[in-house]
Amino acid sequence: MISGLKQPGNDIDVYLSPLIEDLKLMWDQGVEVFDEFANETFKLHAMLFCTINDFPTYGNLSGYSVKGYKACPICEEDTASQQLKHGRKIVYLRHQRFLRSHNPYRSLKKVFNGHQETNGPPTPLTGVEIYEKVNNIDHTFDK
């Protein structure tokens, strides 16, 4: 979206302010929308639930920490991570748990972390659980 050597970082709100204003309107007040099937209008309330972007941009846009031991937004507390023995880099493990249960890659110990993966992926959060996590977030759109 924004190319060049100097990315806006946390100042990206300048570029996104029109979208943010529209989203605030749709969440707080809603907008009148015509339903062709029912032949009536209704008030639509909406929110931006997810975006598709690279990991650093994900952290910048969402405020989610994309560094550290629990950086995976899917696994969260169940993130399998470890610090490399001869460095400070953190690596993330157990990705083969997202494969189907009989996939041959699940049993390749040597190629991955020395363990056969028997667990499945983490259970996705329900809508209620997501709402409880974000319900009390107080965020000011600023640097």
Short mmCIF file of C-alpha atoms in Angstrom, two decimals:
data_model
loop_
_atom_site.label_atom_id
_atom_site.label_comp_id
_atom_site.label_asym_id
_atom_site.label_seq_id
_atom_site.Cartn_x
_atom_site.Cartn_y
_atom_site.Cartn_z
CA MET A 1 0.00 0.00 0.00
CA ILE A 2 2.76 2.44 0.92
CA SER A 3 6.02 1.77 -0.89
CA GLY A 4 9.42 3.37 -0.50
CA LEU A 5 12.35 3.27 1.83
CA LYS A 6 10.68 5.12 4.70
CA GLN A 7 7.49 3.47 5.86
CA PRO A 8 5.08 5.49 8.04
CA GLY A 9 5.27 3.08 11.01
CA ASN A 10 2.90 4.25 13.74
CA ASP A 11 2.05 7.33 11.66
CA ILE A 12 0.05 5.12 9.30
CA ASP A 13 -3.12 6.52 10.91
CA VAL A 14 -2.67 9.59 8.70
CA TYR A 15 -3.12 7.38 5.64
CA LEU A 16 -5.94 5.39 7.17
CA SER A 17 -7.89 8.25 8.78
CA PRO A 18 -10.71 8.27 6.15
CA LEU A 19 -11.23 4.54 6.68
CA ILE A 20 -11.08 4.96 10.45
CA GLU A 21 -13.74 7.71 10.37
CA ASP A 22 -16.06 5.54 8.25
CA LEU A 23 -15.56 2.56 10.54
CA LYS A 24 -16.25 4.65 13.65
CA LEU A 25 -19.49 5.89 12.05
CA MET A 26 -20.57 2.36 11.10
CA TRP A 27 -19.82 1.02 14.58
CA ASP A 28 -21.28 3.86 16.68
CA GLN A 29 -24.27 5.09 14.66
CA GLY A 30 -24.65 2.62 11.82
CA VAL A 31 -25.82 3.46 8.31
CA GLU A 32 -29.17 2.92 6.63
CA VAL A 33 -28.95 0.11 4.07
CA PHE A 34 -31.61 -1.23 1.71
CA ASP A 35 -32.24 -4.99 1.76
CA GLU A 36 -33.43 -5.89 -1.74
CA PHE A 37 -34.64 -9.36 -0.73
CA ALA A 38 -36.78 -8.14 2.19
CA ASN A 39 -37.61 -4.87 0.37
CA GLU A 40 -36.88 -2.79 3.46
CA THR A 41 -34.15 -0.68 4.99
CA PHE A 42 -32.26 -1.47 8.15
CA LYS A 43 -29.46 0.05 10.19
CA LEU A 44 -26.16 -1.69 9.51
CA HIS A 45 -23.45 -1.66 12.17
CA ALA A 46 -20.07 -3.01 11.10
CA MET A 47 -16.48 -3.35 12.20
CA LEU A 48 -13.21 -4.29 10.58
CA PHE A 49 -12.51 -7.76 11.91
CA CYS A 50 -9.34 -8.82 10.14
CA THR A 51 -6.87 -7.76 7.48
CA ILE A 52 -4.43 -9.63 5.25
CA ASN A 53 -0.86 -8.36 5.46
CA ASP A 54 2.65 -9.38 6.36
CA PHE A 55 3.55 -10.00 10.00
CA PRO A 56 5.31 -6.67 10.79
CA THR A 57 2.41 -4.73 9.25
CA TYR A 58 -0.04 -6.89 11.18
CA GLY A 59 1.61 -5.82 14.42
CA ASN A 60 1.69 -2.18 13.36
CA LEU A 61 -1.98 -2.03 12.34
CA SER A 62 -3.44 -4.09 15.15
CA GLY A 63 -1.19 -3.16 18.04
CA TYR A 64 -0.55 -6.88 18.56
CA SER A 65 2.95 -7.84 19.68
CA VAL A 66 4.62 -9.78 16.85
CA LYS A 67 7.79 -10.43 18.83
CA GLY A 68 8.51 -12.67 21.78
CA TYR A 69 7.50 -16.12 22.94
CA LYS A 70 3.70 -15.74 22.46
CA ALA A 71 3.68 -13.80 19.18
CA CYS A 72 1.44 -16.10 17.13
CA PRO A 73 -2.03 -14.51 16.86
CA ILE A 74 -3.58 -17.94 16.16
CA CYS A 75 -1.91 -19.97 18.91
CA GLU A 76 -1.55 -17.17 21.49
CA GLU A 77 -0.93 -18.89 24.86
CA ASP A 78 -0.37 -22.22 23.08
CA THR A 79 2.46 -20.81 20.91
CA ALA A 80 5.38 -23.24 20.74
CA SER A 81 8.54 -21.16 20.76
CA GLN A 82 12.12 -21.30 21.96
CA GLN A 83 15.19 -19.12 21.93
CA LEU A 84 18.02 -20.35 19.73
CA LYS A 85 20.94 -21.81 21.68
CA HIS A 86 23.66 -19.53 20.25
CA GLY A 87 21.70 -16.34 19.69
CA ARG A 88 18.85 -14.16 20.84
CA LYS A 89 16.44 -15.07 18.06
CA ILE A 90 13.14 -16.73 19.00
CA VAL A 91 11.85 -19.44 16.68
CA TYR A 92 8.35 -20.88 16.45
CA LEU A 93 7.80 -24.63 16.38
CA ARG A 94 5.11 -27.29 15.89
CA HIS A 95 3.66 -25.94 12.65
CA GLN A 96 2.98 -29.48 11.47
CA ARG A 97 0.07 -29.63 13.95
CA PHE A 98 -1.90 -27.61 11.39
CA LEU A 99 -1.58 -30.47 8.87
CA ARG A 100 -4.15 -33.26 8.56
CA SER A 101 -3.73 -36.00 11.16
CA HIS A 102 -2.33 -38.62 8.74
CA ASN A 103 0.02 -36.31 6.85
CA PRO A 104 3.49 -37.94 6.61
CA TYR A 105 5.23 -34.71 7.65
CA ARG A 106 3.75 -35.05 11.16
CA SER A 107 6.06 -37.99 11.90
CA LEU A 108 9.30 -36.50 10.53
CA LYS A 109 11.12 -35.90 13.80
CA LYS A 110 14.55 -35.09 12.42
CA VAL A 111 13.35 -32.44 9.96
CA PHE A 112 11.50 -30.45 12.60
CA ASN A 113 12.26 -30.24 16.33
CA GLY A 114 13.02 -33.88 17.12
CA HIS A 115 9.45 -34.72 18.13
CA GLN A 116 6.56 -36.34 16.31
CA GLU A 117 3.50 -34.07 16.30
CA THR A 118 0.38 -35.75 17.68
CA ASN A 119 -1.70 -32.74 18.69
CA GLY A 120 -4.09 -30.87 16.44
CA PRO A 121 -4.23 -27.13 15.93
CA PRO A 122 -5.39 -24.84 18.73
CA THR A 123 -9.13 -24.41 19.07
CA PRO A 124 -10.27 -21.16 17.42
CA LEU A 125 -11.82 -18.56 19.68
CA THR A 126 -15.59 -18.15 19.56
CA GLY A 127 -17.16 -14.80 18.75
CA VAL A 128 -18.03 -14.33 22.43
CA GLU A 129 -14.40 -15.01 23.48
CA ILE A 130 -13.09 -12.52 20.92
CA TYR A 131 -15.60 -9.91 22.07
CA GLU A 132 -14.56 -10.41 25.70
CA LYS A 133 -10.91 -9.89 24.73
CA VAL A 134 -11.53 -6.63 22.86
CA ASN A 135 -14.56 -5.24 24.72
CA ASN A 136 -12.64 -3.08 27.19
CA ILE A 137 -9.85 -1.88 24.93
CA ASP A 138 -9.49 1.87 25.27
CA HIS A 139 -7.47 3.09 22.32
CA THR A 140 -6.60 6.60 21.23
CA PHE A 141 -5.69 6.92 17.57
CA ASP A 142 -2.38 8.69 17.92
CA LYS A 143 1.34 7.93 17.89
#
